[in-house]
C-alpha atoms as one frame of an Amber mdcrd trajectory, in Angstrom:
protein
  -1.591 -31.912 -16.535   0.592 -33.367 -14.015   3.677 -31.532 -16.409   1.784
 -28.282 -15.545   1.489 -28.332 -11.970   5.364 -29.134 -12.019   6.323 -26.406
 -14.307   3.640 -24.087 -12.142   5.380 -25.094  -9.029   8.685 -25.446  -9.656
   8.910 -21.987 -11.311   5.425 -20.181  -9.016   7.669 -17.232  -8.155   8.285
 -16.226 -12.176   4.553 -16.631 -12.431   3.585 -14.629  -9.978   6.198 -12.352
 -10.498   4.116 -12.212 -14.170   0.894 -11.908 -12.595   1.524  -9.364 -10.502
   3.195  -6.972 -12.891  -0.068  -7.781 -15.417  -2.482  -6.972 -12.893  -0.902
  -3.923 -11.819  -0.660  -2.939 -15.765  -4.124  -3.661 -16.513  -4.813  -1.417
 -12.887  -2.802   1.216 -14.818  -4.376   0.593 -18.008  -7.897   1.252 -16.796
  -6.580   4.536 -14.752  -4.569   5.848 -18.168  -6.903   4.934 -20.810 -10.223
   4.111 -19.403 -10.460   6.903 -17.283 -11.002   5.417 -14.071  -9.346   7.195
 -11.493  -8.349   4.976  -8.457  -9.795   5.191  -4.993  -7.720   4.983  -1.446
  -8.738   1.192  -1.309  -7.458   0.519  -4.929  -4.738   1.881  -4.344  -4.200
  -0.071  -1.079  -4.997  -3.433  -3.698  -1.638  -2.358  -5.940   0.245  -1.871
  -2.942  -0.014  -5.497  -2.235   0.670  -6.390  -5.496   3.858  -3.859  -5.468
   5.138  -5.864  -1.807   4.328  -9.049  -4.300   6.678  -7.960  -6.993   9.365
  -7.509  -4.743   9.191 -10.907  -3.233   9.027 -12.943  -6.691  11.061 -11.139
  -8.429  13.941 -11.315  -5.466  13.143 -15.082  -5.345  13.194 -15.603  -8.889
  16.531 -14.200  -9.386  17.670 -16.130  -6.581  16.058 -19.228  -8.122  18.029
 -18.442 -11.427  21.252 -17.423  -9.458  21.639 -20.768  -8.226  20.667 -22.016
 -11.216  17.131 -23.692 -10.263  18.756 -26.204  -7.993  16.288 -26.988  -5.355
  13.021 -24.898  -7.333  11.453 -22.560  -5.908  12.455 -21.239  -2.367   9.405
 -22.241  -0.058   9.809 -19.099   2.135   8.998 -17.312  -1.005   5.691 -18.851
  -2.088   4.771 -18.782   1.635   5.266 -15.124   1.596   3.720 -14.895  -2.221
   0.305 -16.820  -0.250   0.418 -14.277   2.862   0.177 -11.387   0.559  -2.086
 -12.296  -1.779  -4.172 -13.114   1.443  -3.729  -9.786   2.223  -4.732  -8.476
  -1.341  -7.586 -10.642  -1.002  -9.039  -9.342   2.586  -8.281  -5.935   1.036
 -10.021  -6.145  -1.695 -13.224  -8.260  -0.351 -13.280  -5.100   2.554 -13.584
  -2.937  -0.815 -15.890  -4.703  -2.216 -17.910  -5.219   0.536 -18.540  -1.434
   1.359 -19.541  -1.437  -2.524 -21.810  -3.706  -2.271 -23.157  -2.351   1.257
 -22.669  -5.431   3.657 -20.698  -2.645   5.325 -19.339   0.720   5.225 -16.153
   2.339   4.710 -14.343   4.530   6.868 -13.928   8.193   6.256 -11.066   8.242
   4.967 -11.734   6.084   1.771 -12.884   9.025  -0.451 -10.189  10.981  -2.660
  -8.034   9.578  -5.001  -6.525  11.006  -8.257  -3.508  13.479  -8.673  -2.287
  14.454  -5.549   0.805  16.344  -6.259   2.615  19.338  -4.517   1.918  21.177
  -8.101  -1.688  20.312  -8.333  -2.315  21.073  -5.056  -0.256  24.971  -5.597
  -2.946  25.127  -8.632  -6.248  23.792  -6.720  -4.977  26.728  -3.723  -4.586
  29.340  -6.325  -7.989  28.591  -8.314  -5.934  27.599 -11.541  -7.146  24.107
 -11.845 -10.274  22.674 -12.222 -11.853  21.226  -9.119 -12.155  17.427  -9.566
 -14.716  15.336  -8.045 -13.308  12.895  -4.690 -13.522   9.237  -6.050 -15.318
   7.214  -3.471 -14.719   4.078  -2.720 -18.523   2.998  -2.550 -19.000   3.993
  -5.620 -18.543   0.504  -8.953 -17.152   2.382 -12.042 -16.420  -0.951 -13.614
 -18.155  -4.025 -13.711 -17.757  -7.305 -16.088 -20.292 -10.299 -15.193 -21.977
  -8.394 -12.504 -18.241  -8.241  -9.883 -16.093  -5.350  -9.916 -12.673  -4.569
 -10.035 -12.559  -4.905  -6.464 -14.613  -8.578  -6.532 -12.408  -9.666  -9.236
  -9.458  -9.206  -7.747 -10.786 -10.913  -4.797 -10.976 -14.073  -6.624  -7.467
 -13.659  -8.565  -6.036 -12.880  -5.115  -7.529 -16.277  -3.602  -6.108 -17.997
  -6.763  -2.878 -16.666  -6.516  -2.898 -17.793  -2.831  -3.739 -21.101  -3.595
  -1.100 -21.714  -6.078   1.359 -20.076  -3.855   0.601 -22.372  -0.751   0.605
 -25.073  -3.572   4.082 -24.124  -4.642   4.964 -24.054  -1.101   3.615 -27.133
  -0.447   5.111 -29.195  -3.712   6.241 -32.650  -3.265  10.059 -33.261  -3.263
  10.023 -34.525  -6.550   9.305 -31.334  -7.943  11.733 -29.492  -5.807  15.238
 -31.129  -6.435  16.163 -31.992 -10.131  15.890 -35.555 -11.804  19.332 -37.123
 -12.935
């Protein structure tokens, strides 16, 4: 176990960098094949992940660059646990106005395919008039949380294991001889 937390530490910014990039597919994958079209506060949820794959996978090259010297940089995971702080005040905000403990603002209706083309069509009557996708509104739900309550608790995780990384002892940071 202890093997683990070194490998998870010593090499967070590749995992999260692998994390983010599955959660975003799977976001994808829902939208594509499931038919779930995304609301403005999902959306909002991949942006974070999006600011998260930038970070990792800048650090990670950097970590490989210099050929894994010191591990991890720490400013890294620190930024890897602000935004997946972020993600995870996003998406408890979403799924509190789901659940009711609050509501939304006005703006968090909409959604779908907003393009200059679709928007030409929808003006001249040529396309078919979708339905706004509100934010209130749980499409998807797997042991009783939805996508939004889910990614609460992956976004706490990932924070934890970033501030972990962050946080490693120096044994894990500089190599053994």
């Amino acid at each position: 176990m202890r093997g683990l937390y070194r490998l998870l530490t010593r090499w967070w910014t590749a995992f999260a960098l692998a994390a983010s990039l599955a959660l975003l597919g799977a976001a994808h994958a829902f939208e594509r094949f499931g038919g779930l079209a995304p609301c403005n506060l999902c959306l909002k949820q991949r942006e974070v992940y999006w600011g998260a794959v930038a970070i990792a996978l800048t650090a990670t090259v950097w970590h490989l660059v210099s050929r894994g010297s010191r591990g991890t940089p720490r400013i890294a995971a620190f930024l890897l646990a602000v935004v997946f702080t972020t993600g995870a005040i996003t998406a408890l905000f979403h799924t509190g106005g789901e659940y009711g403990w609050w509501s939304l603002p006005a703006a968090c209706m909409g959604g779908g395919d907003v393009s200059l083309e679709s928007l030409a069509a929808l003006a001249l009557g040529t396309a078919p008039v979708q339905a706004p996708v509100y934010c209130d509104a749980v499409t998807w739900r797997f042991l009783g949380l939805s996508m939004a309550g889910w990614n609460v608790l992956i976004s706490i995780a990932l924070a934890v294991f970033s501030l972990l990384a962050a946080k490693r002892p120096k044994d894990a940071r500089a190599p053994r001889p």
